[in-house]
């Protein structure tokens, strides 16, 4: 009898040990993020207007802009920046992180508290970024986590931006820079390669593709695509194709350029 | 003088026992070692009457004292190398048989606790603080000190890898079949059940096999070998877990021949020095044994240590200095108001074992054993797809990355110091990215959330079967032959399991690196047989292959002793076959990934010899020599085992030549052992897999032709000073260095490209890392007759070196460097010396003779030094220095990562035994 008792005690000990396996700590899932709602006190157009060509402009007052995201880096053609636009215009916000689409969705409202950020230009396009440590660049990336937390605020997600329609040369103007546009029925007149761009190979570095489209009235818009785009090696439409093509309108000095988010923005008409 | 006195007493006793025998009153019994219940000859039993009468135990450990008047007496039992024991004996009208008297070895084994270090071996870049060099207490004066005290600094005996020590369980070789590592984690938390250990040191042979060059330990974990009775203990500690409870019962051998034993324990809680470390560990053990007759005995043993444990990551000095602590752990983040560790080890690997003992006659003993190890062994980590590296101390998240932009560097620093979500893993952000992830990439499911971040669990699940038969034959009174045959069958599954989708709903099993480089098509598939497979929690993904290892060996040992001479020879022949079996057809390697690889075969042999000359009863000189070949391990033999069947070039057996010479003294006023050793190891291979920043891919360094030479001296001594106080010390002074310039071949997991082929690594004369090459310990110990012990000791460690990145010592990495820059890149860091002070105290009491209650307290690092580096490694990255146009000018080194010894820790054990 005494032995039985000993066995029971020992078995109880073992059972306790086995039960213990079940008590792994559980963690509640974090709350979904709550969109921020701020009231912009300046339009994107007016903010951009503060920049005077040639000198970086430090924003010293408590300015807030707000706009919808119109670009995505999901397919690799945008890199370390987003474009946002409000009713007055669009601007590149140089958030120096990769895969920004995870947190800044197309159509999502994003606010920027711009105090102590810098306006600068690259090829004539005004960008919003951080103070640059290098003289050759007017701005640098907003890339430290703390700085992003202080300046960039994610608002509500929403419908994607409706692109402005550009059907003729007369429709295109500097006020559309940084916004999403659709070039309607444009003709591919020249290309530096038959794919949208060229991915890196062991022998060759990645290369930009340039597809030149002509608007009604003769204006040329260059669709410039990064060799890091996931669709880089996809064939571009053949020369003389007519297409509708949607992307963010930019300018490099005097050349109109368009950067597409993905091939979804391309419809070949003939 | 003392010896003479003992002799006179003995003579007196001999006379008196003859003359007084007629009265037939007295006491008799048998004195045995608690570890193994081996008889202790020559133990002295003293009974205090008006004068002392003394008996000395026979060869069988037996004694009897007769002619004592009835009454109650204090009996003292003493023996060299054992703690003295006092007991009260009541003598009536007959000779009282007190049966077994167990003595406890003098070694400080009661302070050894396997739980605090045992998991160390499973990960070399690991997270454990210390590990003892030798776990069992031994009679060797050096080993007793070095084995335990040097563990604080991750000392490796004679500079050897930990796996070189042979670990046997109930006589069966149990080192890991895949990498040779010591298997302590299998029975961690079962300290009582595995306490009975016997060990050999250095090159010496064991009773269970030929062994290697770094000693052997056999653990007698079966019912009849465990100390009879109940044992309960509670531990409170700060160096690994917070609490441990343990209960053990062993029946001892009953009259009907049965014996059984049970043990269970739980270890819970966190660590006082590093956040995110915790134990959620349990263990159970059961063993039954039946003695059928004097000839036959069978034992069955089953145990497991189901353990969940949060792991520590190392970081760079920049991070430690920024935080103001050398105990920063990048592995965790806040979630749900609690610390959540991303690196969690989960293992549950039960072992079942059957042992059979056959005693043919007094001369011939045969034993046979069969063991089976199975279960799960996982280690979690964050995995991500098209999202930034979530680890807080990723080099781009550190101030040093902005060395040319002080403004941003200051912001980085400020972020680290002010925001937990920057300093640690930001779980909140990770979940929210997954909540909102409706990707339309390859294989996506419309309307379901595709996780961008997940927790993977890397599994190494073994099935290991060992069969062994061994015969020991006493050829003559002076010679003994021992021979055995062993077979091992091991099949191990390596795969990743989806542990947690972290708020998302699925994952697609494609290779993100291949997708980046090739965009789409078959090449991006992890398993072409199941393209674009949707992965849910619990599914296998990523890679999945089996390692098959088959090993057979035959061995013998022959011992001879006569008068002043002992000698032995031993030999072993082995055959190892292993191959990889891919369970996935990798898109990049469709013809070289699925199914069996070629079978690799290796024949090995070992030869050993030793010679002892006893100058007199107290002085002896002995020497050993060994030559051994070992097959390369499975885990070092494939260039990219996760993806394909390609074998490492130049694969061959590893050769070790070793010799030592020893001098040992055992006198009442001095115990000492001095040793000099020399070991040369040739043709070692090494596989290092890591993420290569330059090639932006997982790559592998396959190194071959690594030679090393380990030479050094060991010294251990113990000197009784006065009244229970003794001084003891140990010294290990070695020079462990590479003696060749090996080759490295670098391959990439997601391409056939060979980045470096047979590139020379200039390692000759660089030092072996991972151990102090100089270690000294000096201590003072006190033991009172009434079971009080206390001690204080000081250790000194020096000449520890950093683990090297082979690339830093190749021609490739030095292109474009000035001689000074070259020197900086190739220099191997030596850590500073350190001094560690520790103390211990303990006491036990007997209540009604049968109940024993006691405590032991050990405090380590009394000076609370927090700057002692216990280890470190050079990161497997090169920093590319570019010109303004992004062209690489040359390369420089990345900051190394370090582990530090904890500040003051304590370990308090309360126990109750009956």
PDB file of N, CA, C and O in Angstrom, chain A residues 6 10 17 20-21 23-33 74-75 99 101-103 105 130 140-141 143 146-147 149-150 199 230, chain B residues 230 249 262 280 282 284 306 308 335-336 338-339 348 386-388 402 407-408 411 414-415 419 428-429 431-432 435-436 440 452 516 884:
ATOM      1  N   UNK A   6       3.478   5.839  -3.132  1.00  0.00           N
ATOM      2  CA  UNK A   6       4.680   6.421  -3.726  1.00  0.00           C
ATOM      3  C   UNK A   6       4.519   6.536  -5.229  1.00  0.00           C
ATOM      4  O   UNK A   6       4.881   7.532  -5.855  1.00  0.00           O
ATOM      5  N   UNK A  10       4.472   9.940  -7.565  1.00  0.00           N
ATOM      6  CA  UNK A  10       5.398  10.100  -8.684  1.00  0.00           C
ATOM      7  C   UNK A  10       4.647  10.324  -9.994  1.00  0.00           C
ATOM      8  O   UNK A  10       5.023  11.149 -10.806  1.00  0.00           O
ATOM      9  N   UNK A  17       4.148  17.699 -15.015  1.00  0.00           N
ATOM     10  CA  UNK A  17       5.156  18.090 -16.001  1.00  0.00           C
ATOM     11  C   UNK A  17       4.559  18.092 -17.401  1.00  0.00           C
ATOM     12  O   UNK A  17       4.787  18.996 -18.196  1.00  0.00           O
ATOM     13  N   UNK A  20       2.216  20.927 -18.039  1.00  0.00           N
ATOM     14  CA  UNK A  20       2.957  22.171 -18.156  1.00  0.00           C
ATOM     15  C   UNK A  20       3.240  22.555 -19.585  1.00  0.00           C
ATOM     16  O   UNK A  20       3.340  23.729 -19.914  1.00  0.00           O
ATOM     17  N   UNK A  21       3.332  21.558 -20.456  1.00  0.00           N
ATOM     18  CA  UNK A  21       3.632  21.848 -21.853  1.00  0.00           C
ATOM     19  C   UNK A  21       2.598  22.759 -22.477  1.00  0.00           C
ATOM     20  O   UNK A  21       2.859  23.456 -23.439  1.00  0.00           O
ATOM     21  N   UNK A  23       1.203  25.347 -21.276  1.00  0.00           N
ATOM     22  CA  UNK A  23       1.077  26.714 -20.780  1.00  0.00           C
ATOM     23  C   UNK A  23       2.015  27.702 -21.451  1.00  0.00           C
ATOM     24  O   UNK A  23       2.523  28.613 -20.845  1.00  0.00           O
ATOM     25  N   UNK A  24       2.247  27.532 -22.750  1.00  0.00           N
ATOM     26  CA  UNK A  24       2.996  28.511 -23.530  1.00  0.00           C
ATOM     27  C   UNK A  24       2.264  29.847 -23.508  1.00  0.00           C
ATOM     28  O   UNK A  24       1.056  29.890 -23.649  1.00  0.00           O
ATOM     29  N   UNK A  25       3.014  30.910 -23.355  1.00  0.00           N
ATOM     30  CA  UNK A  25       2.399  32.223 -23.241  1.00  0.00           C
ATOM     31  C   UNK A  25       1.692  32.631 -24.540  1.00  0.00           C
ATOM     32  O   UNK A  25       2.185  32.429 -25.629  1.00  0.00           O
ATOM     33  N   UNK A  26       0.492  33.197 -24.387  1.00  0.00           N
ATOM     34  CA  UNK A  26      -0.268  33.667 -25.542  1.00  0.00           C
ATOM     35  C   UNK A  26      -0.221  35.190 -25.599  1.00  0.00           C
ATOM     36  O   UNK A  26      -0.239  35.857 -24.577  1.00  0.00           O
ATOM     37  N   UNK A  27      -0.197  35.716 -26.814  1.00  0.00           N
ATOM     38  CA  UNK A  27      -0.174  37.168 -27.000  1.00  0.00           C
ATOM     39  C   UNK A  27      -1.398  37.583 -27.817  1.00  0.00           C
ATOM     40  O   UNK A  27      -1.655  37.012 -28.880  1.00  0.00           O
ATOM     41  N   UNK A  28      -2.124  38.552 -27.308  1.00  0.00           N
ATOM     42  CA  UNK A  28      -3.228  39.109 -28.085  1.00  0.00           C
ATOM     43  C   UNK A  28      -2.660  39.834 -29.299  1.00  0.00           C
ATOM     44  O   UNK A  28      -1.641  40.517 -29.205  1.00  0.00           O
ATOM     45  N   UNK A  29      -3.373  39.729 -30.431  1.00  0.00           N
ATOM     46  CA  UNK A  29      -2.935  40.489 -31.601  1.00  0.00           C
ATOM     47  C   UNK A  29      -3.055  41.987 -31.330  1.00  0.00           C
ATOM     48  O   UNK A  29      -4.009  42.417 -30.681  1.00  0.00           O
ATOM     49  N   UNK A  30      -2.124  42.761 -31.829  1.00  0.00           N
ATOM     50  CA  UNK A  30      -2.221  44.214 -31.630  1.00  0.00           C
ATOM     51  C   UNK A  30      -3.461  44.791 -32.314  1.00  0.00           C
ATOM     52  O   UNK A  30      -3.979  44.214 -33.274  1.00  0.00           O
ATOM     53  N   UNK A  31      -3.929  45.924 -31.801  1.00  0.00           N
ATOM     54  CA  UNK A  31      -5.061  46.643 -32.403  1.00  0.00           C
ATOM     55  C   UNK A  31      -4.697  47.071 -33.823  1.00  0.00           C
ATOM     56  O   UNK A  31      -3.563  47.456 -34.081  1.00  0.00           O
ATOM     57  N   UNK A  32      -5.693  47.057 -34.725  1.00  0.00           N
ATOM     58  CA  UNK A  32      -5.425  47.639 -36.042  1.00  0.00           C
ATOM     59  C   UNK A  32      -5.121  49.132 -35.882  1.00  0.00           C
ATOM     60  O   UNK A  32      -5.652  49.777 -34.981  1.00  0.00           O
ATOM     61  N   UNK A  33      -4.298  49.638 -36.754  1.00  0.00           N
ATOM     62  CA  UNK A  33      -3.864  51.021 -36.595  1.00  0.00           C
ATOM     63  C   UNK A  33      -5.039  51.983 -36.799  1.00  0.00           C
ATOM     64  O   UNK A  33      -5.948  51.718 -37.577  1.00  0.00           O
ATOM     65  N   UNK A  74       5.317  48.769 -55.059  1.00  0.00           N
ATOM     66  CA  UNK A  74       5.123  47.320 -54.993  1.00  0.00           C
ATOM     67  C   UNK A  74       5.764  46.603 -56.182  1.00  0.00           C
ATOM     68  O   UNK A  74       6.263  45.482 -56.050  1.00  0.00           O
ATOM     69  N   UNK A  75       5.751  47.275 -57.347  1.00  0.00           N
ATOM     70  CA  UNK A  75       6.277  46.606 -58.542  1.00  0.00           C
ATOM     71  C   UNK A  75       7.663  47.118 -58.919  1.00  0.00           C
ATOM     72  O   UNK A  75       8.160  46.853 -60.002  1.00  0.00           O
ATOM     73  N   UNK A  99       9.818  49.104 -49.914  1.00  0.00           N
ATOM     74  CA  UNK A  99       8.480  48.506 -49.791  1.00  0.00           C
ATOM     75  C   UNK A  99       7.532  49.396 -48.985  1.00  0.00           C
ATOM     76  O   UNK A  99       6.858  48.954 -48.065  1.00  0.00           O
ATOM     77  N   UNK A 101       4.853  50.488 -49.957  1.00  0.00           N
ATOM     78  CA  UNK A 101       3.432  50.177 -50.232  1.00  0.00           C
ATOM     79  C   UNK A 101       2.794  49.394 -49.087  1.00  0.00           C
ATOM     80  O   UNK A 101       1.582  49.360 -48.949  1.00  0.00           O
ATOM     81  N   UNK A 102       3.634  48.763 -48.267  1.00  0.00           N
ATOM     82  CA  UNK A 102       3.065  48.034 -47.136  1.00  0.00           C
ATOM     83  C   UNK A 102       2.336  48.969 -46.182  1.00  0.00           C
ATOM     84  O   UNK A 102       1.390  48.562 -45.517  1.00  0.00           O
ATOM     85  N   UNK A 103       2.806  50.190 -46.081  1.00  0.00           N
ATOM     86  CA  UNK A 103       2.206  51.115 -45.122  1.00  0.00           C
ATOM     87  C   UNK A 103       1.549  52.329 -45.768  1.00  0.00           C
ATOM     88  O   UNK A 103       0.769  53.014 -45.111  1.00  0.00           O
ATOM     89  N   UNK A 105      -0.665  53.000 -48.822  1.00  0.00           N
ATOM     90  CA  UNK A 105      -1.401  52.360 -49.913  1.00  0.00           C
ATOM     91  C   UNK A 105      -1.836  53.412 -50.937  1.00  0.00           C
ATOM     92  O   UNK A 105      -2.137  54.550 -50.560  1.00  0.00           O
ATOM     93  N   UNK A 130      14.585  65.493 -46.436  1.00  0.00           N
ATOM     94  CA  UNK A 130      15.350  65.857 -45.238  1.00  0.00           C
ATOM     95  C   UNK A 130      16.518  66.733 -45.675  1.00  0.00           C
ATOM     96  O   UNK A 130      16.909  66.736 -46.835  1.00  0.00           O
ATOM     97  N   UNK A 140      17.735  65.175 -48.876  1.00  0.00           N
ATOM     98  CA  UNK A 140      18.044  63.753 -48.720  1.00  0.00           C
ATOM     99  C   UNK A 140      16.774  63.040 -48.248  1.00  0.00           C
ATOM    100  O   UNK A 140      15.717  63.655 -48.159  1.00  0.00           O
ATOM    101  N   UNK A 141      16.924  61.765 -47.902  1.00  0.00           N
ATOM    102  CA  UNK A 141      15.747  60.973 -47.546  1.00  0.00           C
ATOM    103  C   UNK A 141      15.331  61.178 -46.087  1.00  0.00           C
ATOM    104  O   UNK A 141      16.172  61.319 -45.195  1.00  0.00           O
ATOM    105  N   UNK A 143      14.527  59.203 -43.427  1.00  0.00           N
ATOM    106  CA  UNK A 143      14.692  57.749 -43.335  1.00  0.00           C
ATOM    107  C   UNK A 143      14.918  57.204 -41.938  1.00  0.00           C
ATOM    108  O   UNK A 143      14.856  56.005 -41.726  1.00  0.00           O
ATOM    109  N   UNK A 146      12.629  57.616 -36.225  1.00  0.00           N
ATOM    110  CA  UNK A 146      12.100  58.670 -35.361  1.00  0.00           C
ATOM    111  C   UNK A 146      11.623  59.860 -36.191  1.00  0.00           C
ATOM    112  O   UNK A 146      10.574  60.445 -35.928  1.00  0.00           O
ATOM    113  N   UNK A 147      12.374  60.212 -37.215  1.00  0.00           N
ATOM    114  CA  UNK A 147      12.001  61.339 -38.081  1.00  0.00           C
ATOM    115  C   UNK A 147      10.728  61.016 -38.845  1.00  0.00           C
ATOM    116  O   UNK A 147       9.865  61.871 -39.022  1.00  0.00           O
ATOM    117  N   UNK A 149       8.408  59.077 -37.855  1.00  0.00           N
ATOM    118  CA  UNK A 149       7.336  59.133 -36.861  1.00  0.00           C
ATOM    119  C   UNK A 149       6.921  60.584 -36.568  1.00  0.00           C
ATOM    120  O   UNK A 149       5.744  60.872 -36.356  1.00  0.00           O
ATOM    121  N   UNK A 150       7.880  61.486 -36.591  1.00  0.00           N
ATOM    122  CA  UNK A 150       7.593  62.892 -36.281  1.00  0.00           C
ATOM    123  C   UNK A 150       6.933  63.640 -37.429  1.00  0.00           C
ATOM    124  O   UNK A 150       6.248  64.628 -37.208  1.00  0.00           O
ATOM    125  N   UNK A 199      16.559  44.150 -66.602  1.00  0.00           N
ATOM    126  CA  UNK A 199      17.024  43.681 -65.292  1.00  0.00           C
ATOM    127  C   UNK A 199      18.516  43.392 -65.346  1.00  0.00           C
ATOM    128  O   UNK A 199      19.060  43.121 -66.405  1.00  0.00           O
ATOM    129  N   UNK A 230       9.642  45.036 -61.375  1.00  0.00           N
ATOM    130  CA  UNK A 230       9.394  43.604 -61.536  1.00  0.00           C
ATOM    131  C   UNK A 230       9.014  43.274 -62.981  1.00  0.00           C
ATOM    132  O   UNK A 230       9.247  42.175 -63.441  1.00  0.00           O
TER     133      UNK A 230
ATOM    134  N   UNK B 230      13.484   9.208  -1.844  1.00  0.00           N
ATOM    135  CA  UNK B 230      12.852  10.393  -2.421  1.00  0.00           C
ATOM    136  C   UNK B 230      13.805  11.563  -2.371  1.00  0.00           C
ATOM    137  O   UNK B 230      14.539  11.741  -1.398  1.00  0.00           O
ATOM    138  N   UNK B 249      12.059   9.756  -7.385  1.00  0.00           N
ATOM    139  CA  UNK B 249      11.973   8.598  -6.503  1.00  0.00           C
ATOM    140  C   UNK B 249      12.657   7.409  -7.164  1.00  0.00           C
ATOM    141  O   UNK B 249      12.468   7.141  -8.354  1.00  0.00           O
ATOM    142  N   UNK B 262      11.520   7.199 -10.964  1.00  0.00           N
ATOM    143  CA  UNK B 262      10.754   8.236 -11.653  1.00  0.00           C
ATOM    144  C   UNK B 262      11.329   9.582 -11.266  1.00  0.00           C
ATOM    145  O   UNK B 262      11.764   9.778 -10.135  1.00  0.00           O
ATOM    146  N   UNK B 280      10.467  27.681 -20.195  1.00  0.00           N
ATOM    147  CA  UNK B 280       9.172  27.074 -19.967  1.00  0.00           C
ATOM    148  C   UNK B 280       9.453  25.600 -20.216  1.00  0.00           C
ATOM    149  O   UNK B 280       9.135  25.060 -21.260  1.00  0.00           O
ATOM    150  N   UNK B 282      10.114  21.518 -19.028  1.00  0.00           N
ATOM    151  CA  UNK B 282       9.678  20.409 -18.182  1.00  0.00           C
ATOM    152  C   UNK B 282      10.512  19.189 -18.534  1.00  0.00           C
ATOM    153  O   UNK B 282      11.161  19.165 -19.577  1.00  0.00           O
ATOM    154  N   UNK B 284      10.660  14.708 -17.756  1.00  0.00           N
ATOM    155  CA  UNK B 284      10.191  13.535 -17.017  1.00  0.00           C
ATOM    156  C   UNK B 284      11.055  12.345 -17.389  1.00  0.00           C
ATOM    157  O   UNK B 284      11.650  12.302 -18.476  1.00  0.00           O
ATOM    158  N   UNK B 306      10.674  18.247 -22.622  1.00  0.00           N
ATOM    159  CA  UNK B 306       9.973  19.217 -23.463  1.00  0.00           C
ATOM    160  C   UNK B 306      10.259  20.639 -22.972  1.00  0.00           C
ATOM    161  O   UNK B 306       9.992  20.956 -21.813  1.00  0.00           O
ATOM    162  N   UNK B 308      10.571  24.923 -23.857  1.00  0.00           N
ATOM    163  CA  UNK B 308      10.433  26.131 -24.679  1.00  0.00           C
ATOM    164  C   UNK B 308      11.316  27.181 -24.029  1.00  0.00           C
ATOM    165  O   UNK B 308      11.262  27.388 -22.828  1.00  0.00           O
ATOM    166  N   UNK B 335       4.551  43.208 -26.986  1.00  0.00           N
ATOM    167  CA  UNK B 335       3.252  42.890 -27.584  1.00  0.00           C
ATOM    168  C   UNK B 335       2.293  42.549 -26.455  1.00  0.00           C
ATOM    169  O   UNK B 335       2.634  41.768 -25.570  1.00  0.00           O
ATOM    170  N   UNK B 336       1.122  43.150 -26.510  1.00  0.00           N
ATOM    171  CA  UNK B 336       0.114  42.844 -25.498  1.00  0.00           C
ATOM    172  C   UNK B 336       0.642  43.153 -24.089  1.00  0.00           C
ATOM    173  O   UNK B 336       0.348  42.455 -23.123  1.00  0.00           O
ATOM    174  N   UNK B 338       3.487  42.638 -23.008  1.00  0.00           N
ATOM    175  CA  UNK B 338       4.466  41.650 -22.550  1.00  0.00           C
ATOM    176  C   UNK B 338       5.642  41.599 -23.520  1.00  0.00           C
ATOM    177  O   UNK B 338       5.534  42.003 -24.669  1.00  0.00           O
ATOM    178  N   UNK B 339       6.722  41.061 -23.023  1.00  0.00           N
ATOM    179  CA  UNK B 339       7.901  40.880 -23.872  1.00  0.00           C
ATOM    180  C   UNK B 339       7.683  39.641 -24.737  1.00  0.00           C
ATOM    181  O   UNK B 339       7.416  38.552 -24.220  1.00  0.00           O
ATOM    182  N   UNK B 348      11.248  18.791 -28.013  1.00  0.00           N
ATOM    183  CA  UNK B 348      10.685  17.678 -27.279  1.00  0.00           C
ATOM    184  C   UNK B 348      11.166  16.428 -27.988  1.00  0.00           C
ATOM    185  O   UNK B 348      10.586  15.992 -28.966  1.00  0.00           O
ATOM    186  N   UNK B 386       9.149  40.826 -49.215  1.00  0.00           N
ATOM    187  CA  UNK B 386       8.921  42.162 -49.755  1.00  0.00           C
ATOM    188  C   UNK B 386       8.586  43.165 -48.655  1.00  0.00           C
ATOM    189  O   UNK B 386       7.592  43.894 -48.726  1.00  0.00           O
ATOM    190  N   UNK B 387       9.396  43.196 -47.664  1.00  0.00           N
ATOM    191  CA  UNK B 387       9.223  44.126 -46.544  1.00  0.00           C
ATOM    192  C   UNK B 387      10.600  44.328 -45.922  1.00  0.00           C
ATOM    193  O   UNK B 387      11.479  43.474 -46.079  1.00  0.00           O
ATOM    194  N   UNK B 388      10.814  45.430 -45.229  1.00  0.00           N
ATOM    195  CA  UNK B 388      12.154  45.689 -44.689  1.00  0.00           C
ATOM    196  C   UNK B 388      12.543  44.736 -43.557  1.00  0.00           C
ATOM    197  O   UNK B 388      11.686  44.200 -42.861  1.00  0.00           O
ATOM    198  N   UNK B 402      25.206  56.079 -40.716  1.00  0.00           N
ATOM    199  CA  UNK B 402      25.130  57.479 -41.155  1.00  0.00           C
ATOM    200  C   UNK B 402      26.386  58.243 -40.756  1.00  0.00           C
ATOM    201  O   UNK B 402      26.309  59.375 -40.298  1.00  0.00           O
ATOM    202  N   UNK B 407      23.562  64.569 -38.586  1.00  0.00           N
ATOM    203  CA  UNK B 407      22.197  64.948 -38.250  1.00  0.00           C
ATOM    204  C   UNK B 407      21.309  63.704 -38.118  1.00  0.00           C
ATOM    205  O   UNK B 407      20.601  63.518 -37.134  1.00  0.00           O
ATOM    206  N   UNK B 408      21.422  62.814 -39.103  1.00  0.00           N
ATOM    207  CA  UNK B 408      20.616  61.589 -39.057  1.00  0.00           C
ATOM    208  C   UNK B 408      21.134  60.631 -37.991  1.00  0.00           C
ATOM    209  O   UNK B 408      20.349  59.957 -37.315  1.00  0.00           O
ATOM    210  N   UNK B 411      19.566  61.513 -34.878  1.00  0.00           N
ATOM    211  CA  UNK B 411      18.164  61.092 -34.818  1.00  0.00           C
ATOM    212  C   UNK B 411      18.039  59.589 -34.557  1.00  0.00           C
ATOM    213  O   UNK B 411      17.149  59.140 -33.842  1.00  0.00           O
ATOM    214  N   UNK B 414      18.703  59.107 -30.928  1.00  0.00           N
ATOM    215  CA  UNK B 414      17.566  59.591 -30.145  1.00  0.00           C
ATOM    216  C   UNK B 414      16.403  58.586 -30.212  1.00  0.00           C
ATOM    217  O   UNK B 414      15.743  58.308 -29.227  1.00  0.00           O
ATOM    218  N   UNK B 415      16.183  58.029 -31.402  1.00  0.00           N
ATOM    219  CA  UNK B 415      15.119  57.038 -31.566  1.00  0.00           C
ATOM    220  C   UNK B 415      15.358  55.810 -30.698  1.00  0.00           C
ATOM    221  O   UNK B 415      14.463  55.319 -30.013  1.00  0.00           O
ATOM    222  N   UNK B 419      12.382  55.331 -27.868  1.00  0.00           N
ATOM    223  CA  UNK B 419      11.228  54.612 -28.395  1.00  0.00           C
ATOM    224  C   UNK B 419      11.488  53.097 -28.398  1.00  0.00           C
ATOM    225  O   UNK B 419      12.348  52.614 -29.124  1.00  0.00           O
ATOM    226  N   UNK B 428       3.763  45.624 -33.331  1.00  0.00           N
ATOM    227  CA  UNK B 428       2.565  46.345 -33.722  1.00  0.00           C
ATOM    228  C   UNK B 428       2.608  46.666 -35.226  1.00  0.00           C
ATOM    229  O   UNK B 428       1.646  46.465 -35.955  1.00  0.00           O
ATOM    230  N   UNK B 429       3.733  47.149 -35.684  1.00  0.00           N
ATOM    231  CA  UNK B 429       3.885  47.498 -37.084  1.00  0.00           C
ATOM    232  C   UNK B 429       3.818  46.245 -37.959  1.00  0.00           C
ATOM    233  O   UNK B 429       3.174  46.229 -39.007  1.00  0.00           O
ATOM    234  N   UNK B 431       2.273  43.400 -37.384  1.00  0.00           N
ATOM    235  CA  UNK B 431       0.886  42.919 -37.505  1.00  0.00           C
ATOM    236  C   UNK B 431       0.083  43.818 -38.427  1.00  0.00           C
ATOM    237  O   UNK B 431      -0.710  43.354 -39.245  1.00  0.00           O
ATOM    238  N   UNK B 432       0.267  45.128 -38.284  1.00  0.00           N
ATOM    239  CA  UNK B 432      -0.544  46.042 -39.079  1.00  0.00           C
ATOM    240  C   UNK B 432      -0.219  45.975 -40.560  1.00  0.00           C
ATOM    241  O   UNK B 432      -1.097  46.162 -41.396  1.00  0.00           O
ATOM    242  N   UNK B 435      -2.206  42.994 -41.573  1.00  0.00           N
ATOM    243  CA  UNK B 435      -3.655  43.249 -41.583  1.00  0.00           C
ATOM    244  C   UNK B 435      -4.100  43.879 -42.899  1.00  0.00           C
ATOM    245  O   UNK B 435      -5.225  43.720 -43.329  1.00  0.00           O
ATOM    246  N   UNK B 436      -3.210  44.675 -43.478  1.00  0.00           N
ATOM    247  CA  UNK B 436      -3.593  45.471 -44.651  1.00  0.00           C
ATOM    248  C   UNK B 436      -2.938  44.981 -45.925  1.00  0.00           C
ATOM    249  O   UNK B 436      -2.781  45.723 -46.869  1.00  0.00           O
ATOM    250  N   UNK B 440      -1.285  41.545 -54.909  1.00  0.00           N
ATOM    251  CA  UNK B 440      -1.678  40.831 -56.122  1.00  0.00           C
ATOM    252  C   UNK B 440      -0.469  40.227 -56.816  1.00  0.00           C
ATOM    253  O   UNK B 440      -0.450  40.062 -58.009  1.00  0.00           O
ATOM    254  N   UNK B 452       3.217  39.520 -44.908  1.00  0.00           N
ATOM    255  CA  UNK B 452       4.530  39.976 -45.373  1.00  0.00           C
ATOM    256  C   UNK B 452       5.601  39.582 -44.350  1.00  0.00           C
ATOM    257  O   UNK B 452       6.758  39.430 -44.690  1.00  0.00           O
ATOM    258  N   UNK B 516      13.067  38.238 -56.955  1.00  0.00           N
ATOM    259  CA  UNK B 516      13.667  39.546 -57.186  1.00  0.00           C
ATOM    260  C   UNK B 516      14.581  39.510 -58.424  1.00  0.00           C
ATOM    261  O   UNK B 516      14.581  40.412 -59.237  1.00  0.00           O
ATOM    262  N   UNK B 884      31.687  58.249 -55.619  1.00  0.00           N
ATOM    263  CA  UNK B 884      30.466  59.033 -55.790  1.00  0.00           C
ATOM    264  C   UNK B 884      29.520  58.398 -56.805  1.00  0.00           C
ATOM    265  O   UNK B 884      28.314  58.605 -56.759  1.00  0.00           O
TER     266      UNK B 884
END
